[in-house]
Every structure is written in C-alpha cells, then in structure tokens.
Coordinates of C-alpha atoms in Angstrom, one line a residue:
M1382 CA 0.0 0.0 0.0
N1383 CA 1.4 3.4 -0.9
K1384 CA 1.4 6.0 1.8
P1385 CA 0.9 9.7 1.1
H1386 CA 4.0 11.7 1.5
D1387 CA 4.9 15.4 1.9
A1388 CA 5.1 17.0 -1.5
G1389 CA 7.5 19.9 -1.9
T1390 CA 8.6 21.2 1.5
A1391 CA 8.3 19.8 4.9
G1392 CA 5.0 20.6 6.6
T1393 CA 2.9 20.3 3.4
I1394 CA 0.4 17.6 2.4
R1395 CA -1.1 17.4 -1.0
L1396 CA -3.4 14.4 -1.5
Q1397 CA -6.4 13.8 -3.7
L1398 CA -8.0 10.4 -3.7
P1399 CA -10.9 10.2 -6.1
N1400 CA -10.5 6.4 -6.4
A1401 CA -12.3 4.6 -3.6
Q1402 CA -9.8 1.8 -3.7
S1403 CA -7.0 4.2 -2.7
R1404 CA -8.7 5.7 0.3
H1405 CA -7.5 3.4 3.0
L1406 CA -4.0 5.0 3.3
F1407 CA -3.7 5.4 7.0
P1408 CA -0.6 3.8 8.6
D1409 CA -0.7 0.6 10.7
I1410 CA -2.7 1.1 13.8
S1411 CA -0.7 -1.2 16.1
D1412 CA 1.2 1.6 17.7
L1413 CA -2.1 3.1 18.9
A1414 CA -3.7 -0.2 19.8
A1415 CA -0.6 -0.9 22.0
R1416 CA -1.6 2.1 24.1
L1417 CA -5.0 0.8 24.9
R1418 CA -4.9 -1.3 28.1
F1419 CA -7.7 -3.2 29.9
S1420 CA -7.5 -3.9 33.6
P1421 CA -10.8 -5.7 34.3
T1422 CA -9.9 -6.7 37.9
D1423 CA -9.3 -3.1 38.8
G1424 CA -12.2 -1.8 36.7
G1425 CA -10.0 0.4 34.5
I1426 CA -9.6 0.9 30.8
W1427 CA -6.7 3.2 29.8
L1428 CA -5.7 4.9 26.6
D1429 CA -2.2 6.0 27.2
D1430 CA -2.4 7.8 30.5
R1431 CA -6.1 8.6 30.3
R1432 CA -8.9 6.6 31.7
M1433 CA -11.6 5.5 29.2
V1434 CA -15.1 3.9 29.6
L1435 CA -16.6 1.2 27.4
L1436 CA -20.3 2.2 27.0
H1437 CA -23.2 0.7 25.0
N1438 CA -23.9 2.8 22.0
A1439 CA -27.6 2.3 22.6
S1440 CA -27.2 3.8 26.1
L1441 CA -25.4 6.8 24.8
F1442 CA -28.2 7.3 22.3
S1443 CA -30.8 6.9 25.0
L1444 CA -29.1 9.7 26.9
R1445 CA -29.2 11.8 23.7
R1446 CA -32.9 11.1 23.4
E1447 CA -33.7 12.1 27.0
L1448 CA -31.6 15.3 26.6
I1449 CA -33.6 16.2 23.5
E1450 CA -36.9 15.6 25.3
T1451 CA -35.8 17.6 28.3
L1452 CA -33.7 20.4 26.8
G1453 CA -34.7 20.5 23.1
I1454 CA -32.6 19.7 20.0
E1455 CA -30.5 22.9 20.0
K1456 CA -29.2 22.6 23.5
T1457 CA -28.7 18.9 23.2
R1458 CA -26.7 19.3 20.1
G1459 CA -24.5 21.9 21.8
I1460 CA -23.8 19.6 24.8
L1461 CA -22.9 16.6 22.6
T1462 CA -20.8 18.7 20.2
R1463 CA -18.8 20.2 23.1
M1464 CA -18.3 16.8 24.5
G1465 CA -16.9 15.6 21.2
Y1466 CA -14.8 18.7 20.8
L1467 CA -13.0 18.3 24.2
S1468 CA -12.4 14.6 23.4
G1469 CA -10.8 15.5 20.1
M1470 CA -8.6 18.1 21.7
R1471 CA -7.4 15.6 24.3
D1472 CA -6.7 12.9 21.7
A1473 CA -4.6 15.5 19.7
D1474 CA -2.3 15.8 22.8
M1475 CA -1.2 12.2 22.1
V1476 CA -0.1 12.8 18.5
R1477 CA 3.6 13.5 18.9
R1478 CA 4.1 11.0 21.7
V1479 CA 2.8 8.2 19.4
R1480 CA 4.5 9.2 16.0
P1481 CA 7.2 11.7 16.7
N1482 CA 9.2 10.9 13.6
S1483 CA 6.5 10.1 11.1
S1484 CA 5.4 12.0 8.0
D1485 CA 2.9 14.8 8.5
F1486 CA 0.1 12.7 7.1
D1487 CA 0.8 9.7 9.4
T1488 CA 1.0 12.0 12.4
F1489 CA -2.3 13.6 11.4
A1490 CA -3.9 10.2 11.0
V1491 CA -3.7 9.5 14.7
G1492 CA -7.0 11.4 15.2
P1493 CA -9.0 9.5 12.6
Q1494 CA -7.5 6.2 13.7
L1495 CA -8.2 6.9 17.4
H1496 CA -11.8 7.9 16.5
A1497 CA -12.2 4.5 14.8
M1498 CA -10.5 2.6 17.6
E1499 CA -12.8 4.3 20.1
G1500 CA -15.8 2.9 18.2
F1501 CA -17.3 6.0 16.8
V1502 CA -16.7 5.8 13.0
S1503 CA -14.4 4.6 10.3
V1504 CA -12.7 7.5 8.5
E1505 CA -11.6 7.6 4.8
T1506 CA -9.6 10.4 3.3
V1507 CA -11.0 11.9 0.1
D1508 CA -9.1 15.1 -0.3
I1509 CA -6.5 16.8 2.0
D1510 CA -4.5 20.0 1.2
V1511 CA -2.3 21.2 4.1
D1512 CA 0.4 23.8 4.5
I1513 CA 1.3 23.8 8.2
A1514 CA 3.6 26.8 7.9
S1515 CA 0.9 29.1 6.5
G1516 CA -1.9 27.5 8.6
H1517 CA -3.8 26.4 5.4
F1518 CA -6.0 23.3 5.8
Y1519 CA -8.6 21.8 3.7
G1520 CA -9.8 18.3 4.4
E1521 CA -12.6 16.2 2.9
F1522 CA -13.3 12.8 4.6
V1523 CA -16.0 10.1 4.4
W1524 CA -17.3 8.5 7.6
R1525 CA -18.5 4.9 7.4
N1526 CA -20.3 2.9 10.1
S1527 CA -21.1 6.1 12.0
S1528 CA -22.3 5.0 15.5
E1529 CA -24.5 8.1 15.8
A1530 CA -26.1 7.7 12.4
E1531 CA -26.7 4.0 12.9
E1532 CA -28.6 4.5 16.2
Y1533 CA -30.6 7.5 14.8
I1534 CA -31.8 5.5 11.8
A1535 CA -32.8 2.6 14.0
A1536 CA -34.8 4.9 16.2
Y1537 CA -36.3 7.5 13.8
G1538 CA -35.5 6.4 10.3
I1539 CA -34.3 8.9 7.7
G1540 CA -34.3 12.5 8.7
N1541 CA -33.5 15.9 7.1
A1542 CA -30.4 17.1 9.0
P1543 CA -27.0 15.7 10.0
V1544 CA -27.0 13.9 13.3
C1545 CA -23.3 13.0 14.0
W1546 CA -22.9 15.7 16.6
I1547 CA -20.3 14.1 18.8
Q1548 CA -18.2 13.1 15.8
Q1549 CA -18.3 16.5 14.3
G1550 CA -17.3 18.1 17.5
Y1551 CA -14.4 15.6 17.9
A1552 CA -13.1 16.3 14.4
S1553 CA -13.2 20.1 15.0
G1554 CA -11.4 19.8 18.3
Y1555 CA -8.8 17.4 17.0
V1556 CA -7.8 19.4 13.9
S1557 CA -7.8 22.7 15.9
N1558 CA -5.4 21.3 18.4
F1559 CA -3.3 19.6 15.7
F1560 CA -2.8 22.7 13.6
G1561 CA -2.7 25.2 16.4
R1562 CA -5.5 27.3 14.8
Q1563 CA -9.3 27.2 15.2
M1564 CA -10.7 24.9 12.6
L1565 CA -14.3 24.0 11.9
V1566 CA -15.4 20.6 10.6
R1567 CA -18.9 20.4 9.1
E1568 CA -21.0 17.4 8.2
V1569 CA -22.2 18.1 4.7
E1570 CA -23.8 14.7 4.0
C1571 CA -25.2 12.2 6.5
K1572 CA -26.3 8.6 6.2
A1573 CA -29.2 9.5 8.5
M1574 CA -30.4 11.9 5.7
G1575 CA -30.4 9.1 3.1
H1576 CA -26.8 9.5 1.8
R1577 CA -24.7 6.4 1.2
A1578 CA -22.2 7.6 3.9
C1579 CA -21.5 10.6 6.0
K1580 CA -19.1 13.2 4.6
I1581 CA -17.3 16.0 6.3
I1582 CA -15.3 19.0 5.2
G1583 CA -12.8 20.8 7.5
K1584 CA -11.1 24.2 7.0
P1585 CA -10.1 27.2 9.1
L1586 CA -12.9 29.0 10.8
D1587 CA -12.3 32.2 8.9
D1588 CA -12.5 30.4 5.6
W1589 CA -16.2 29.5 6.1
D1590 CA -18.8 32.0 4.9
D1591 CA -21.2 31.1 7.7
P1592 CA -19.1 29.6 10.5
D1593 CA -21.7 30.5 13.2
K1594 CA -24.1 27.9 11.7
D1595 CA -22.0 25.2 13.4
F1596 CA -19.6 27.0 15.7
R1597 CA -22.4 28.3 17.9
Y1598 CA -22.8 24.8 19.3
L1599 CA -19.4 25.1 20.9
Q1600 CA -20.7 28.0 23.0
A1601 CA -22.7 27.1 26.1
E1602 CA -24.5 30.4 26.2
E1603 CA -25.6 32.8 23.5
F1604 CA -23.6 35.7 25.0
V1605 CA -20.3 34.0 24.4
Q1606 CA -18.5 35.7 21.5
S1607 CA -19.0 33.9 18.2
P1608 CA -17.1 34.2 14.9
A1609 CA -19.8 36.4 13.4
A1610 CA -19.2 38.9 16.2
R1611 CA -15.5 39.1 15.7
I1612 CA -14.2 42.3 14.4
F1613 CA -10.9 41.2 12.9
S1614 CA -9.8 38.2 11.0
L1615 CA -6.3 36.8 10.7
G1616 CA -4.3 38.5 8.0
G1617 CA -5.2 42.1 8.7
K1618 CA -8.8 42.2 7.4
T1619 CA -10.8 44.7 9.4
A1620 CA -14.3 45.7 10.0
A1621 CA -15.7 49.0 11.0
K1622 CA -15.6 48.7 14.8
D1623 CA -12.7 48.8 17.2
P1624 CA -12.3 45.6 19.1
A1625 CA -12.0 47.4 22.4
T1626 CA -15.6 48.6 22.0
D1627 CA -17.1 45.1 22.0
K1628 CA -19.7 44.8 24.7
I1629 CA -19.2 41.1 25.0
N1630 CA -15.7 39.7 24.8
L1631 CA -15.7 36.2 26.3
V1632 CA -14.0 33.4 24.3
G1633 CA -13.9 29.7 25.3
V1634 CA -15.3 26.2 24.9
S1635 CA -13.9 24.4 27.9
A1636 CA -16.0 22.7 30.5
G1637 CA -14.8 25.1 33.2
F1638 CA -15.5 28.2 31.0
N1639 CA -19.0 26.9 30.1
A1640 CA -19.8 26.2 33.8
V1641 CA -19.0 29.9 34.6
C1642 CA -21.2 31.0 31.7
H1643 CA -24.1 28.9 32.9
M1644 CA -23.8 30.6 36.3
L1645 CA -23.8 34.0 34.8
Q1646 CA -26.9 33.2 32.8
R1647 CA -28.7 32.1 36.0
V1648 CA -27.8 35.1 38.1
A1649 CA -28.0 37.9 35.5
P1650 CA -31.8 38.5 35.7
T1651 CA -31.6 38.8 39.5
R1652 CA -30.4 41.6 41.8
A1653 CA -28.1 39.4 43.7
T1654 CA -24.6 40.5 44.7
V1655 CA -22.0 38.4 42.8
L1656 CA -18.5 37.6 44.0
F1657 CA -15.9 36.5 41.4
L1658 CA -13.1 34.4 42.7
G1659 CA -10.0 33.5 40.8
E1660 CA -6.3 34.0 40.2
S1661 CA -5.0 37.3 38.8
G1662 CA -5.5 37.5 35.1
V1663 CA -8.3 35.0 34.7
G1664 CA -10.7 37.7 33.3
K1665 CA -12.8 38.6 36.3
E1666 CA -13.6 42.0 35.0
Q1667 CA -14.5 40.6 31.6
F1668 CA -17.0 38.3 33.2
A1669 CA -18.3 41.1 35.4
R1670 CA -18.9 43.3 32.3
T1671 CA -20.6 40.4 30.5
L1672 CA -22.8 39.9 33.6
H1673 CA -23.8 43.5 33.4
N1674 CA -24.4 43.4 29.6
I1675 CA -26.8 40.4 29.8
S1676 CA -28.7 41.8 32.7
D1677 CA -31.7 44.2 32.6
R1678 CA -29.2 46.9 33.7
A1679 CA -27.3 46.7 30.4
E1680 CA -28.3 50.2 29.3
Q1681 CA -27.2 51.8 32.5
P1682 CA -23.6 52.5 33.6
F1683 CA -21.0 49.9 34.4
V1684 CA -18.5 51.5 36.8
A1685 CA -15.3 49.7 37.8
I1686 CA -12.9 50.5 40.6
N1687 CA -9.7 48.8 41.5
C1688 CA -9.7 49.0 45.3
A1689 CA -5.9 48.2 45.5
A1690 CA -5.1 51.2 43.3
I1691 CA -6.8 53.8 45.5
P1692 CA -4.9 55.2 48.5
E1693 CA -6.7 54.4 51.8
Q1694 CA -7.2 58.1 52.5
L1695 CA -9.1 58.6 49.2
I1696 CA -11.1 55.4 49.0
E1697 CA -14.1 56.9 50.9
S1698 CA -14.3 59.9 48.6
E1699 CA -13.9 57.6 45.5
L1700 CA -16.7 55.4 46.5
F1701 CA -19.2 57.8 48.0
G1702 CA -18.2 61.2 46.6
V1703 CA -17.3 64.5 48.2
E1704 CA -19.2 67.8 48.8
K1705 CA -17.6 71.1 48.1
G1706 CA -15.5 72.0 51.2
G1707 CA -15.8 68.5 52.6
F1708 CA -12.0 68.5 53.1
S1709 CA -9.0 70.6 52.3
G1710 CA -8.7 71.0 48.5
A1711 CA -12.3 69.9 47.8
N1712 CA -13.2 72.9 45.6
Q1713 CA -16.2 71.4 44.0
S1714 CA -18.7 68.7 44.7
R1715 CA -18.1 65.4 43.0
P1716 CA -20.2 62.2 42.9
G1717 CA -18.6 58.9 43.9
R1718 CA -18.6 55.6 42.1
F1719 CA -21.9 54.6 43.8
E1720 CA -23.7 57.6 42.4
R1721 CA -22.1 57.2 39.0
A1722 CA -23.3 53.6 38.9
D1723 CA -26.9 54.4 40.0
G1724 CA -29.2 52.1 38.1
G1725 CA -26.4 50.0 36.8
T1726 CA -23.5 47.9 38.1
L1727 CA -20.6 48.8 40.4
F1728 CA -17.6 46.4 40.0
L1729 CA -15.2 46.4 43.0
D1730 CA -12.0 44.6 42.0
E1731 CA -9.5 43.3 44.5
I1732 CA -12.0 43.8 47.3
G1733 CA -9.8 42.0 49.8
T1734 CA -7.3 45.0 49.9
L1735 CA -9.8 47.4 51.5
S1736 CA -9.0 48.6 55.0
L1737 CA -11.4 47.6 57.8
F1738 CA -12.5 51.2 58.0
A1739 CA -13.5 51.3 54.3
Q1740 CA -15.1 47.8 54.7
G1741 CA -17.4 49.2 57.3
K1742 CA -18.5 52.1 55.1
L1743 CA -19.1 49.8 52.2
L1744 CA -21.2 47.4 54.3
R1745 CA -23.5 50.2 55.3
A1746 CA -24.0 51.2 51.6
L1747 CA -24.8 47.6 50.7
Q1748 CA -27.2 47.1 53.6
E1749 CA -29.1 50.3 53.4
G1750 CA -28.8 51.1 49.7
E1751 CA -27.8 54.7 50.6
I1752 CA -24.6 56.8 50.8
E1753 CA -23.4 60.1 52.2
R1754 CA -20.8 62.2 50.4
I1755 CA -17.9 63.4 52.5
G1756 CA -18.8 66.8 54.0
D1757 CA -22.5 66.3 53.3
T1758 CA -25.4 65.5 55.7
R1759 CA -27.8 64.5 53.0
V1760 CA -28.5 60.8 52.6
R1761 CA -28.7 59.7 48.9
K1762 CA -30.5 56.6 47.8
V1763 CA -28.8 54.6 45.1
D1764 CA -29.9 51.6 43.1
V1765 CA -26.7 49.7 42.4
R1766 CA -25.9 46.1 41.8
V1767 CA -22.5 45.4 43.4
V1768 CA -20.2 42.9 41.8
A1769 CA -16.9 42.2 43.6
A1770 CA -13.8 40.2 42.7
T1771 CA -10.7 39.0 44.5
N1772 CA -7.7 36.7 44.0
E1773 CA -7.4 36.2 47.7
D1774 CA -9.1 33.7 50.0
L1775 CA -11.5 35.9 51.8
R1776 CA -12.3 33.2 54.4
Q1777 CA -8.7 33.1 55.4
L1778 CA -8.7 36.9 55.7
V1779 CA -11.8 36.7 57.9
E1780 CA -10.1 34.2 60.1
A1781 CA -7.0 36.4 60.3
G1782 CA -9.1 39.4 61.3
K1783 CA -8.3 41.3 58.1
F1784 CA -11.7 41.2 56.5
R1785 CA -15.1 41.8 58.2
D1786 CA -17.1 38.6 58.4
D1787 CA -20.4 40.5 58.0
L1788 CA -19.2 42.1 54.8
Y1789 CA -17.9 38.7 53.6
Y1790 CA -21.4 37.2 54.0
R1791 CA -23.0 40.2 52.4
L1792 CA -20.8 39.8 49.3
N1793 CA -20.8 36.0 49.2
V1794 CA -24.4 35.7 48.0
F1795 CA -23.5 34.2 44.7
P1796 CA -19.8 33.2 44.4
V1797 CA -18.5 32.4 41.0
S1798 CA -15.1 30.7 40.8
I1799 CA -13.2 31.2 37.5
P1800 CA -10.7 28.5 36.7
P1801 CA -7.1 29.4 35.8
L1802 CA -6.0 29.1 32.2
R1803 CA -3.9 26.0 33.0
E1804 CA -7.2 24.2 33.7
R1805 CA -8.8 25.6 30.4
K1806 CA -6.3 24.2 27.9
E1807 CA -9.1 23.7 25.4
D1808 CA -9.6 27.5 25.3
I1809 CA -6.0 28.4 24.5
L1810 CA -6.2 28.1 20.8
L1811 CA -9.4 30.1 20.6
L1812 CA -7.9 32.8 22.8
V1813 CA -4.7 32.8 20.7
E1814 CA -6.7 33.4 17.5
H1815 CA -8.8 36.0 19.2
F1816 CA -5.7 38.0 20.3
L1817 CA -4.0 37.4 16.9
N1818 CA -7.0 39.0 15.2
R1819 CA -7.0 41.9 17.6
Y1820 CA -3.3 42.8 17.5
C1821 CA -2.7 42.1 13.8
A1822 CA -5.3 44.8 13.2
I1823 CA -4.2 47.2 16.0
H1824 CA -0.5 47.1 15.0
K1825 CA -1.2 46.7 11.2
R1826 CA 0.7 43.5 11.0
T1827 CA 0.1 40.3 9.0
V1828 CA 1.2 36.9 10.4
T1829 CA 0.3 33.5 9.1
G1830 CA -0.2 32.0 12.5
L1831 CA 2.0 30.0 15.0
T1832 CA 4.6 27.4 14.3
E1833 CA 4.1 23.9 15.6
A1834 CA 6.8 24.5 18.2
A1835 CA 5.1 27.7 19.4
V1836 CA 1.8 25.9 19.8
E1837 CA 3.5 23.1 21.8
A1838 CA 5.1 25.8 24.0
L1839 CA 1.8 27.6 24.6
M1840 CA -0.1 24.3 25.4
F1841 CA 2.5 23.1 28.0
Y1842 CA 3.2 26.5 29.6
S1843 CA 1.8 26.8 33.1
W1844 CA 0.4 30.4 32.6
P1845 CA 0.9 31.9 36.1
G1846 CA -0.4 35.2 34.7
N1847 CA -3.4 33.5 33.0
I1848 CA -5.3 35.1 30.1
R1849 CA -3.7 38.5 30.7
E1850 CA -0.2 36.9 30.3
L1851 CA -1.4 35.1 27.2
E1852 CA -2.7 38.3 25.6
N1853 CA 0.6 40.1 26.3
I1854 CA 2.7 37.2 24.9
I1855 CA 0.6 37.0 21.7
E1856 CA 0.8 40.8 21.2
R1857 CA 4.6 40.5 21.7
G1858 CA 4.7 37.7 19.1
V1859 CA 2.7 39.8 16.6
I1860 CA 5.2 42.6 16.9
L1861 CA 8.4 40.4 16.8
A1862 CA 7.4 37.9 14.1
P1863 CA 8.5 38.7 10.5
E1864 CA 5.9 40.4 8.4
G1865 CA 3.9 37.7 6.5
G1866 CA 5.6 34.9 8.5
G1867 CA 4.8 32.7 11.4
I1868 CA 5.1 33.4 15.1
D1869 CA 7.8 31.1 16.6
V1870 CA 8.8 30.3 20.2
M1871 CA 11.5 32.9 20.3
H1872 CA 9.0 35.6 19.4
L1873 CA 6.8 34.6 22.4
F1874 CA 8.9 33.7 25.4
T1875 CA 11.5 36.5 25.7
S1876 CA 11.2 37.6 29.4
G1877 CA 12.6 34.6 31.2
E1878 CA 9.3 32.6 31.3
Q1879 CA 9.9 29.0 32.3
I1880 CA 8.5 26.5 29.9
R1881 CA 9.1 22.8 29.9
Q1882 CA 12.2 21.7 28.0
D1883 CA 10.6 18.4 27.4
C1884 CA 8.1 20.0 25.0
F1885 CA 10.9 19.9 22.4
R1886 CA 13.1 17.3 21.0
I1887 CA 15.0 16.7 17.7
G1888 CA 13.0 14.4 15.5
G1889 CA 14.2 12.1 12.7
T1890 CA 14.2 15.0 10.2
G1891 CA 16.4 17.1 12.4
L1892 CA 13.6 19.6 13.1
L1893 CA 12.3 20.7 16.4
Q1894 CA 9.3 18.6 17.4
G1895 CA 6.9 18.5 20.3
S1896 CA 7.5 15.9 23.0
P1897 CA 5.1 16.2 25.9
A1898 CA 7.0 14.0 28.4
Q1899 CA 7.2 14.1 32.2
G1900 CA 9.4 16.4 34.1
G1901 CA 9.8 19.8 35.6
A1902 CA 10.3 23.2 34.0
P1903 CA 14.0 24.1 33.5
E1904 CA 15.3 27.6 33.8
G1905 CA 15.3 30.1 31.1
A1906 CA 13.0 31.0 28.2
A1907 CA 11.9 28.1 26.1
G1908 CA 13.5 25.6 28.4
G1909 CA 16.9 27.2 28.1
L1910 CA 17.3 26.5 24.4
D1911 CA 19.1 29.3 22.6
A1912 CA 16.7 31.5 20.7
T1913 CA 18.8 31.4 17.5
L1914 CA 18.9 27.6 17.6
R1915 CA 15.2 27.4 18.1
A1916 CA 14.5 29.7 15.1
A1917 CA 16.9 27.7 12.9
L1918 CA 15.3 24.4 13.8
A1919 CA 11.8 25.6 13.3
G1920 CA 12.7 27.1 9.9
G1921 CA 14.5 24.1 8.6
G1922 CA 16.6 24.1 5.5
F1923 CA 20.0 23.6 7.1
S1924 CA 22.4 20.6 7.6
M1925 CA 23.0 18.5 10.6
D1926 CA 26.6 19.8 10.5
T1927 CA 25.2 23.3 11.1
L1928 CA 23.0 22.0 13.9
E1929 CA 26.0 20.3 15.6
K1930 CA 28.1 23.4 15.3
M1931 CA 25.4 25.5 16.8
A1932 CA 25.0 23.0 19.7
V1933 CA 28.8 22.9 20.3
D1934 CA 29.2 26.7 20.2
L1935 CA 26.3 27.1 22.7
A1936 CA 27.7 24.4 25.0
V1937 CA 31.2 26.0 25.0
D1938 CA 29.6 29.4 25.6
L1939 CA 27.6 28.1 28.6
A1940 CA 30.8 26.4 29.9
E1941 CA 32.7 29.7 29.6
G1942 CA 35.2 28.2 27.2
N1943 CA 35.9 25.0 29.1
V1944 CA 35.9 22.4 26.4
S1945 CA 35.8 19.4 28.8
A1946 CA 32.7 20.8 30.5
A1947 CA 31.1 21.5 27.1
A1948 CA 31.7 17.9 26.1
K1949 CA 30.1 16.7 29.3
M1950 CA 27.0 18.8 28.6
L1951 CA 26.8 17.3 25.1
G1952 CA 27.4 13.7 26.3
T1953 CA 30.4 13.3 24.0
T1954 CA 34.3 13.3 24.2
R1955 CA 36.5 16.3 24.6
A1956 CA 38.4 15.4 21.4
R1957 CA 35.1 15.4 19.4
V1958 CA 34.2 18.9 20.6
A1959 CA 37.7 20.2 20.0
Y1960 CA 37.6 18.8 16.5
R1961 CA 34.4 20.6 15.8
L1962 CA 35.8 23.8 17.2
S1963 CA 38.7 23.5 14.8
G1964 CA 36.2 24.1 12.0
K1965 CA 36.4 20.6 10.6
K1966 CA 33.5 18.2 10.1
V1967 CA 33.0 16.1 13.2
P1968 CA 34.5 12.6 12.6
H1969 CA 32.7 9.4 13.1
P1970 CA 33.4 7.9 16.5
A1971 CA 35.2 5.0 14.8
D1972 CA 37.7 7.5 13.3
E1973 CA 38.7 9.0 16.7

C-alpha cells in the first residue's frame, strides 16, 4: 500500500483520492492499539495515561434522546458537540508521543484512527490539502459505520439534517489542536439523511462564509463571543468597529468556562450580589462586564474601581463622593462611584485589599442602599448592583481578622469561581486566534499563525499570569514575528518565562518537534534553548553539521570556554568537541 508523502517542502500535504480503492491509506494502527490497556480486575480501561469507559452505543443514544426531550434539539446538540470537541482536543495531545518521527500525514492520521479505535466511526480520506507553515488546511473525509447515524436511523428512520454531533465536535477539536488554529469541521452529508455515507469538510474558521451555523454549538451560552461577532480576521482584514468597544468579549469552549457562563446566565436577571473568585489575570472584570451586559441593567452605567489602586485616605471619597468644602482641597462637589453607577452595576475589583474602616463604610451602603458624600449630611438613595472580585481567599482573611465577616457574608451571596488558564487548555487556541486577530489589526501586521513548536510551548506552559499573560505574549509575538511569516517560540517567550524543555526534541528529520513527556520546568526562556537555535530548527533548511556546530558553540559558551565541561554537557568526548571547534567536520566515533 502506498502511503501519502509530503510533496514539496516539509509541513505540506497534497493528496487527492478520487478512487475509492486508494482511500485506505492510514498507517498501521498497532502503535495506537498498544496504548489501549484493559484492567478488568481493577475496573480500569486506559488509553495511554487517560482513563476510558466502554459504553453501550444504545445507552449513549438513550441519553441523547432524553436530553432532547428535556432540553430540546439545539441545547442537546450543543452539549454533545462540546463533549466531542473536548475529546478530540485531548486525543490530539497524544499525537507527537505516538508518532514523533512520522510524516505529517501519518501523524495527522492519529486522530481519525483513534476515532475508529474508540468505536465511533471509520474514516476515509478523500481530499486533503495542508500547508502547516501558513496555517492552510482543507480536508474532505468520508465517515462509514457512524455510530450516531446508525442509532438514529434505527430509532427514527431517515431525517432531514446531519446527526453526527459528537463526531463533528471531535473532528473540529482534533484538527484545531493539531494545527494550532481554530478549525471547523462540518458534516455536509449524513447517512441519516439518506446518503450512502457521512461526509465532512474541514477548514479554518475564517474560511467559512457562515461559521456560526455550526460553531455556535461550541458555545454554552448565546452571549459568548461567536465568529460572526468578531471584528478582525487573521491576515489584517478589518471591519468598522474597534475591538475594544465590543460589549461582550468572552471566548472559550472548555467545561470550566462553560460552567461559569451557565452561572452568569442564571444570576444575570436577579439583583443578587456576585463575588468573582480566581487568580490574577483570569478575566474577572470581563466576566463582570458580561454579567452587566446580559442583565436588565445593560443600558445603565457599568462602573469599575480597583480597590488596590486607590490610597486608603481617598477610598471613601472615591466610593461615596465629596461635597464642596468637605475636606481641604475639595473645591467642588463630586459624585462617587456609587452615584455614577446608579441604576447600573458597580464592580469592586481586589475587594480584599480594602481597609477595615473602608469595609465598614461599604457594608452600610450595601445594607441600606444609601450613601453620604464626605462633608454632606444628606443621605442619597442609590440603586446599584454590586459585583466584587478577589484573587485572595476571603475566608482566610476573615479568620486572620483582616476582613469583616459581616461584609464577607454580604458579598458572598452568589460566588463564581473562574478556573485558571492551565485548567482551560481547550480554550488556549481560541484565545490565541482572538488575540492574533486583535493585535494584527491594531499594529497593522500580518502573520500566518503560529509554528508547531510555538503551539506546543503555549499548550505546555503553566500560565501563572493566566489570560492577561497570554494576551501580552501574543501581542509580543505579533510585533516580533516577521511580516507575512509565522510566530515562533523565540517571538513569544522573551522575558525569562519558564516552559518545559521536554516540550521539544529533535526528530528524525532534524527539526524541532513537540515531545510532551514528564518532568519539571527548567530555567530560562523556552526551556533554556538558545533562541537562535530554536529559530533555525523551526525554519528548517540547514544541515546536521550546522546544527551540531550551533550546539557545540552554545555548550562552549555556557561552559565559559571549558571544552571538557562543554563535552560533558553534550554527552560526548573532549576530542570530538575540540575537533568541531577547529572548523572541521565532526569525525565518526570510529575514526577518533
């Protein structure tokens, strides 16, 4: 059997298979099958390091039917599509562990083969056109023996719409993770509609004329930003609005993200005080703005104040205002944040930094719904919904006597915990594309996307600064990347960020490849790899002699000229390093 190969340059796949007899070109599946382990005595089934469950297809379809009867078709399709999407994203994480030195096509085939091995569907390639460097992807595949279509036909007969929702979500999640760019796979033919088999087409989200038709099912709530609402598309295309003016700016598909969105939807119509909890940079203010925008206060002011940024002696006047002559220098009356937010929402960020005195003043305003300006005796009624946020543990602050327990219970009516980005890995690629769109337009730059090495680095980085850090790093990459080129690792991690060195290894082609193994994070940007070496490896087109010389030069530099120490770093002999330093080709060990 002939296998497809990379035509032209590395990172490209050109394959058209009009002949049905030539469609089964996937590599041998034994390497994947070897990673599936059954432990019946312990009640465990494992695919690599992830636990699996063997479930009756009829039971899964029964769940689908009950969900439809309870929630309706649209919500059920969304739930099942998101379930498939997350599964596809996770399976893509296995790719380079399984076939680190294989051709691009054989590596890509891990997804379709896993999908078959997991019992969902048999995949056949019809047409695939890929250029990894530029982010181009077009794929056309046939699904045979679809588990979803089979059960649907048995229960309902032939219908008028595609029904392979889990499988479609899986395919979108897998190719998005694989290519490091948001892709959308659409089922254009379905056996449950009377076609001979199911057929799907996949391509980048921006290449679809109507992406929201299917992509909306990845969004748990309607207020989550959809492709149709995006202002900028990759490559510098712009629309009329500035992205900073978007009223709703939430991006994500992960289970944790969707859980937060569900909670916002439930509390938005009420008057309840909301307390957002989460690490710095997780987007607490964005969620607070969204809560305001989907509530019945959306047309009224949203006023934000960072409690940590206001000096203690000014916090009372900032919150409640000041009357002319209220204190030295108060030459005119000025309303505080409560008055400015009247009828709308007041967002108190970093609430845990308030002094006990300020906490007491705030508590009275919350309890009574009224405030007094400094220097004034008149009580003013205000209708304000208070939304607070903190990255601290308020319970611990209460126990330590640093936060009033009565204020804590007043604020903690409806707590919403926002997960950190390291627990929302499925959202990283969506956020990356969102920020690429934004900053390509703002800085009038054009980039093709991210290199494979850059995607690996982003996926394995721990993100201590969460989404704020991701946004800054992507903006940095847009600025540093060559015009019309791709963003590489060296364009992203330039400030000493610690990423796992085991994300990278030299593959059989001599190029830098992802290798998600175990281990801790080494010191230095990009795991201590020299930026020049990384760039050269990612770009390709150089000899192994050049690679060896660069490695030797770097080792000698790190060893401060000590050839023996450099040889020890490289795991070779001093004579071999000295020979390379002399400018000659490194001899074969047998020649030494």
